[in-house]
Coordinates of N, CA, C and O in Angstrom, one line a residue:
X1 N 92.0 181.6 81.3 CA 90.9 182.1 82.0 C 90.3 181.0 83.0 O 89.2 181.2 83.4
X2 N 91.1 180.0 83.2 CA 90.7 179.0 84.2 C 90.4 179.6 85.5 O 89.5 179.2 86.2
X3 N 91.2 180.6 85.9 CA 91.0 181.3 87.2 C 89.6 181.9 87.3 O 88.9 181.8 88.3
X4 N 89.2 182.6 86.2 CA 87.9 183.2 86.1 C 86.8 182.2 86.2 O 85.8 182.3 86.9
X5 N 86.9 181.1 85.5 CA 86.0 180.0 85.5 C 85.8 179.5 86.9 O 84.6 179.3 87.4
X6 N 86.8 179.3 87.6 CA 86.8 178.8 89.0 C 86.1 179.8 89.9 O 85.3 179.4 90.8
X7 N 86.4 181.1 89.8 CA 85.7 182.1 90.6 C 84.2 182.1 90.3 O 83.4 182.1 91.3
X8 N 83.8 182.1 89.1 CA 82.4 182.1 88.7 C 81.7 180.9 89.3 O 80.7 181.0 89.9
X9 N 82.4 179.7 89.2 CA 81.8 178.5 89.7 C 81.6 178.6 91.2 O 80.5 178.2 91.8
X10 N 82.6 179.1 92.0 CA 82.5 179.2 93.4 C 81.4 180.2 93.9 O 80.6 179.9 94.8
X11 N 81.4 181.4 93.2 CA 80.4 182.4 93.6 C 79.0 181.9 93.3 O 78.1 182.1 94.1
X12 N 78.8 181.3 92.1 CA 77.5 180.8 91.7 C 77.1 179.6 92.7 O 75.9 179.6 93.1
X13 N 78.0 178.7 93.0 CA 77.6 177.6 93.9 C 77.3 178.2 95.3 O 76.3 177.7 95.9
X14 N 78.0 179.2 95.7 CA 77.6 179.8 97.0 C 76.2 180.5 97.0 O 75.4 180.4 97.9
X15 N 75.9 181.1 95.9 CA 74.6 181.7 95.7 C 73.5 180.7 95.8 O 72.4 180.9 96.4
X16 N 73.7 179.6 95.1 CA 72.7 178.5 95.1 C 72.6 177.8 96.4 O 71.5 177.5 96.9
X17 N 73.7 177.6 97.1 CA 73.7 176.9 98.4 C 73.3 177.8 99.5 O 72.5 177.3 100.4
X18 N 73.8 179.0 99.6 CA 73.5 179.8 100.8 C 72.7 181.1 100.5 O 72.2 181.7 101.4
X19 N 72.5 181.5 99.2 CA 71.8 182.7 98.9 C 70.4 182.6 98.4 O 69.8 183.6 98.1
X20 N 70.0 181.3 98.2 CA 68.6 181.2 97.5 C 67.5 181.2 98.6 O 67.7 180.8 99.7
X21 N 66.4 181.8 98.1 CA 65.2 181.8 98.9 C 64.1 181.2 98.0 O 64.1 181.5 96.8
X22 N 63.2 180.4 98.5 CA 62.3 179.7 97.6 C 61.5 180.8 96.7 O 61.1 181.8 97.2
X23 N 61.5 180.5 95.4 CA 60.8 181.4 94.5 C 61.7 182.5 93.9 O 61.3 183.2 93.1
X24 N 62.9 182.6 94.4 CA 63.9 183.6 93.9 C 65.2 182.9 93.5 O 65.6 181.9 94.1
X25 N 65.8 183.5 92.5 CA 67.0 182.9 92.0 C 68.2 183.9 92.1 O 68.1 184.9 92.9
X26 N 69.3 183.7 91.4 CA 70.4 184.6 91.5 C 70.7 185.2 90.1 O 70.3 184.6 89.1
X27 N 71.5 186.2 90.1 CA 72.0 186.8 88.8 C 73.5 186.8 88.7 O 74.1 187.2 89.7
X28 N 74.0 186.4 87.6 CA 75.5 186.5 87.3 C 75.7 187.5 86.3 O 75.1 187.5 85.2
X29 N 76.6 188.4 86.6 CA 77.0 189.5 85.6 C 78.6 189.5 85.5 O 79.2 189.5 86.5
X30 N 79.1 189.4 84.3 CA 80.5 189.5 84.0 C 80.8 190.6 83.0 O 80.1 190.6 82.0
X31 N 81.7 191.5 83.4 CA 82.0 192.5 82.4 C 83.5 193.0 82.6 O 84.1 192.7 83.6
X32 N 84.0 193.7 81.7 CA 85.3 194.2 81.7 C 85.3 195.8 81.6 O 84.6 196.3 80.8
X33 N 86.1 196.4 82.5 CA 86.3 197.8 82.5 C 87.8 198.0 82.5 O 88.5 197.6 83.4
X34 N 88.3 198.7 81.4 CA 89.7 198.9 81.3 C 90.4 197.5 81.2 O 90.2 196.7 80.3
X35 N 91.3 197.3 82.2 CA 92.0 196.0 82.3 C 91.6 195.1 83.4 O 92.4 194.3 83.9
X36 N 90.3 195.3 83.8 CA 89.8 194.5 85.0 C 88.5 193.8 84.6 O 87.6 194.4 84.1
X37 N 88.5 192.5 84.8 CA 87.3 191.7 84.6 C 86.6 191.6 86.0 O 87.3 191.3 87.0
X38 N 85.3 191.9 86.0 CA 84.6 191.9 87.2 C 83.4 190.9 87.1 O 82.7 190.8 86.1
X39 N 83.3 190.1 88.2 CA 82.3 189.0 88.3 C 81.4 189.5 89.4 O 81.9 189.8 90.5
X40 N 80.1 189.5 89.2 CA 79.1 189.8 90.2 C 78.0 188.8 90.3 O 77.5 188.4 89.3
X41 N 77.8 188.3 91.5 CA 76.7 187.3 91.7 C 75.8 188.0 92.7 O 76.2 188.2 93.9
X42 N 74.5 188.2 92.3 CA 73.5 188.9 93.2 C 72.5 187.8 93.5 O 72.0 187.1 92.7
X43 N 72.2 187.8 94.8 CA 71.1 186.9 95.3 C 70.2 187.7 96.2 O 70.4 188.9 96.4
X44 N 69.2 187.0 96.8 CA 68.2 187.7 97.6 C 68.3 187.3 99.1 O 67.2 187.2 99.7
X45 N 69.5 187.1 99.6 CA 69.6 186.7 101.0 C 70.6 187.7 101.6 O 71.7 187.3 101.9
X46 N 70.2 189.0 101.7 CA 71.1 189.9 102.3 C 71.4 189.7 103.8 O 72.3 190.2 104.4
X47 N 70.6 188.8 104.4 CA 70.8 188.4 105.8 C 71.9 187.4 106.0 O 72.3 187.1 107.1
X48 N 72.4 186.9 104.9 CA 73.5 185.9 104.9 C 74.7 186.4 104.2 O 74.9 186.2 103.0
X49 N 75.6 187.2 104.9 CA 76.7 187.7 104.3 C 77.9 186.7 104.3 O 78.2 186.2 105.4
X50 N 78.5 186.5 103.2 CA 79.6 185.5 103.2 C 80.8 186.1 103.9 O 81.1 187.3 104.0
X51 N 81.6 185.1 104.5 CA 82.8 185.5 105.2 C 83.8 184.4 105.2 O 83.4 183.2 105.1
X52 N 85.0 184.7 105.2 CA 86.1 183.7 105.2 C 86.1 183.0 106.5 O 86.1 183.6 107.6
X53 N 86.2 181.7 106.4 CA 86.3 180.8 107.6 C 87.2 179.7 107.3 O 87.3 179.2 106.2
X54 N 88.0 179.3 108.3 CA 88.8 178.1 108.1 C 88.0 176.9 107.9 O 87.0 176.7 108.6
X55 N 88.2 176.1 106.9 CA 87.4 174.9 106.7 C 87.8 173.8 107.7 O 88.9 173.8 108.3
X56 N 86.8 173.0 108.0 CA 87.0 171.9 108.9 C 87.9 170.9 108.2 O 87.8 170.7 107.0
X57 N 88.8 170.2 108.9 CA 89.7 169.3 108.3 C 89.0 168.1 107.7 O 89.5 167.5 106.7
X58 N 87.9 167.7 108.2 CA 87.2 166.5 107.7 C 86.1 166.9 106.8 O 85.5 166.0 106.2
X59 N 85.7 168.2 106.6 CA 84.6 168.6 105.8 C 85.0 168.8 104.3 O 86.2 169.2 104.0
X60 N 84.1 168.6 103.4 CA 84.4 168.9 102.0 C 83.9 170.3 101.6 O 84.2 170.8 100.6
X61 N 83.2 171.0 102.5 CA 82.7 172.3 102.2 C 83.5 173.3 102.9 O 84.4 173.0 103.7
X62 N 83.2 174.6 102.6 CA 83.9 175.7 103.3 C 85.1 176.2 102.7 O 85.8 177.0 103.3
X63 N 85.5 175.8 101.5 CA 86.7 176.3 100.9 C 86.5 177.2 99.7 O 87.4 177.8 99.1
X64 N 85.2 177.5 99.3 CA 84.9 178.3 98.2 C 85.5 179.7 98.3 O 86.1 180.2 97.3
X65 N 85.2 180.4 99.4 CA 85.7 181.8 99.5 C 87.2 181.8 99.6 O 87.9 182.8 99.2
X66 N 87.8 180.8 100.2 CA 89.2 180.7 100.3 C 89.8 180.6 98.9 O 90.9 181.3 98.6
X67 N 89.2 179.9 98.0 CA 89.6 179.8 96.6 C 89.4 181.2 95.9 O 90.3 181.7 95.2
X68 N 88.3 181.8 96.1 CA 88.1 183.1 95.5 C 89.1 184.1 96.0 O 89.7 184.9 95.3
X69 N 89.4 184.1 97.3 CA 90.4 185.0 97.9 C 91.8 184.7 97.3 O 92.5 185.7 97.0
X70 N 92.1 183.5 97.0 CA 93.4 183.1 96.4 C 93.5 183.5 94.9 O 94.6 183.9 94.4
X71 N 92.4 183.4 94.2 CA 92.4 183.6 92.7 C 92.1 185.0 92.3 O 92.6 185.4 91.2
X72 N 91.3 185.7 93.0 CA 90.9 187.1 92.6 C 91.9 188.1 93.1 O 92.6 187.9 94.1
X73 N 92.0 189.2 92.4 CA 92.9 190.3 92.9 C 92.2 191.0 94.0 O 92.8 191.5 94.9
X74 N 90.8 191.1 93.9 CA 90.0 191.7 95.0 C 88.7 191.1 95.0 O 88.2 190.6 93.9
X75 N 88.0 191.0 96.1 CA 86.6 190.6 96.2 C 85.9 191.2 97.4 O 86.6 191.7 98.3
X76 N 84.6 191.2 97.4 CA 83.9 191.8 98.5 C 82.4 191.6 98.3 O 81.9 190.8 97.5
X77 N 81.7 192.2 99.2 CA 80.2 192.1 99.2 C 79.6 193.5 99.2 O 80.1 194.4 100.0
X78 N 78.6 193.7 98.4 CA 77.9 195.0 98.4 C 76.4 194.7 98.6 O 75.8 193.8 98.0
X79 N 75.8 195.4 99.6 CA 74.4 195.2 99.9 C 73.6 196.2 99.0 O 73.9 197.3 98.9
X80 N 72.6 195.6 98.3 CA 71.8 196.4 97.4 C 70.4 196.7 98.0 O 70.3 196.6 99.2
X81 N 69.5 197.0 97.1 CA 68.1 197.2 97.6 C 67.6 196.0 98.2 O 67.8 194.9 97.7
X82 N 67.1 196.1 99.4 CA 66.6 194.9 100.2 C 65.7 194.0 99.3 O 64.8 194.6 98.7
X83 N 65.9 192.8 99.3 CA 66.8 191.9 100.1 C 68.1 191.5 99.3 O 68.6 190.4 99.6
X84 N 68.6 192.3 98.4 CA 69.7 191.9 97.6 C 71.0 192.1 98.2 O 71.3 193.1 98.9
X85 N 72.0 191.2 97.8 CA 73.4 191.4 98.1 C 74.1 190.9 96.9 O 73.7 190.0 96.2
X86 N 75.3 191.5 96.6 CA 76.1 191.1 95.5 C 77.5 190.8 96.0 O 78.1 191.6 96.7
X87 N 77.9 189.6 95.7 CA 79.3 189.2 96.0 C 80.1 189.4 94.7 O 79.6 188.9 93.6
X88 N 81.2 190.1 94.7 CA 81.9 190.4 93.5 C 83.4 190.0 93.6 O 83.9 189.9 94.8
X89 N 84.0 189.8 92.5 CA 85.4 189.5 92.4 C 86.0 190.2 91.2 O 85.3 190.3 90.2
X90 N 87.2 190.7 91.3 CA 87.9 191.3 90.2 C 89.2 190.6 89.9 O 89.9 190.2 90.8
X91 N 89.5 190.5 88.6 CA 90.7 189.9 88.1 C 91.4 190.8 87.1 O 90.7 191.3 86.1
X92 N 92.6 191.2 87.3 CA 93.3 192.1 86.3 C 93.6 191.3 85.1 O 94.0 190.1 85.1
X93 N 93.4 191.9 83.9 CA 93.6 191.3 82.6 C 95.0 191.9 82.1 O 95.2 193.1 82.2
X94 N 95.8 191.1 81.5 CA 97.1 191.6 81.0 C 97.1 191.5 79.5 O 98.1 192.0 79.0
X95 N 96.2 190.9 78.9 CA 96.2 190.8 77.4 C 95.6 192.1 76.7 O 94.6 192.6 77.2
X96 N 96.2 192.5 75.7 CA 95.6 193.6 74.8 C 95.5 193.0 73.4 O 96.2 192.1 73.0
X97 N 94.5 193.6 72.7 CA 94.4 193.2 71.3 C 95.5 193.7 70.5 O 96.3 194.6 70.9
X98 N 95.7 193.2 69.2 CA 96.9 193.6 68.4 C 96.9 195.2 68.2 O 98.0 195.7 67.9
X99 N 95.8 195.8 68.2 CA 95.8 197.3 68.0 C 96.1 198.1 69.3 O 96.2 199.3 69.2
X100 N 96.4 197.3 70.4 CA 96.8 198.0 71.6 C 95.6 198.5 72.4 O 95.8 199.2 73.4
X101 N 94.4 198.1 72.1 CA 93.2 198.5 72.9 C 93.0 197.6 74.0 O 93.3 196.4 73.9
X102 N 92.4 198.1 75.1 CA 92.1 197.3 76.2 C 90.9 196.4 75.8 O 90.0 196.8 75.0
X103 N 90.8 195.2 76.3 CA 89.7 194.3 76.0 C 88.4 194.9 76.6 O 88.4 195.4 77.6
X104 N 87.3 194.7 75.8 CA 86.0 195.2 76.3 C 85.0 194.1 76.0 O 84.9 193.6 74.9
X105 N 84.3 193.7 77.0 CA 83.3 192.6 76.9 C 82.2 192.8 77.9 O 82.5 193.4 79.0
X106 N 81.0 192.3 77.6 CA 80.0 192.4 78.6 C 79.0 191.2 78.4 O 78.6 190.9 77.3
X107 N 78.8 190.5 79.5 CA 77.9 189.4 79.4 C 77.0 189.3 80.6 O 77.5 189.6 81.7
X108 N 75.8 189.0 80.5 CA 74.9 188.8 81.6 C 74.2 187.5 81.5 O 73.6 187.2 80.4
X109 N 74.2 186.8 82.5 CA 73.5 185.5 82.5 C 72.6 185.6 83.7 O 73.0 185.8 84.9
X110 N 71.3 185.4 83.5 CA 70.3 185.6 84.6 C 69.5 184.3 84.7 O 69.0 183.7 83.7
X111 N 69.4 183.8 85.9 CA 68.6 182.6 86.2 C 67.5 183.2 87.1 O 67.6 183.5 88.2
X112 N 66.3 183.5 86.4 CA 65.2 184.1 87.1 C 65.5 185.6 87.4 O 66.5 186.1 86.8
X113 N 64.8 186.2 88.3 CA 65.0 187.6 88.6 C 65.1 187.7 90.1 O 64.1 187.4 90.8
X114 N 66.2 188.2 90.6 CA 66.3 188.5 92.0 C 65.2 189.4 92.5 O 65.0 190.4 91.9
X115 N 64.6 189.1 93.6 CA 63.7 190.0 94.2 C 62.3 189.5 94.0 O 61.3 189.7 94.3

């Protein structure tokens, strides 16, 4: 699950760096539906939509979404109730438990309350 850890780190770092507004934080939600793990990071800067950009050759920043693009099966942005936006990524899970059931998990980590 190194790939999931890296995606969470990149999306959370982007929320802290680009999505924070003084007095508001972000929310991280991770859950599994069927054979897909979904990561959602919601912040309160719907005026700043993330987009892929080529990084500058001499810069250390600007590679986060490129990593998410490479590691996730799908990713995107959903605009919620103003001023919220959610950046999400999905990763297909291939492991099943010994009984043959799909993995089911749900975790929510909240730093403050968006909005």
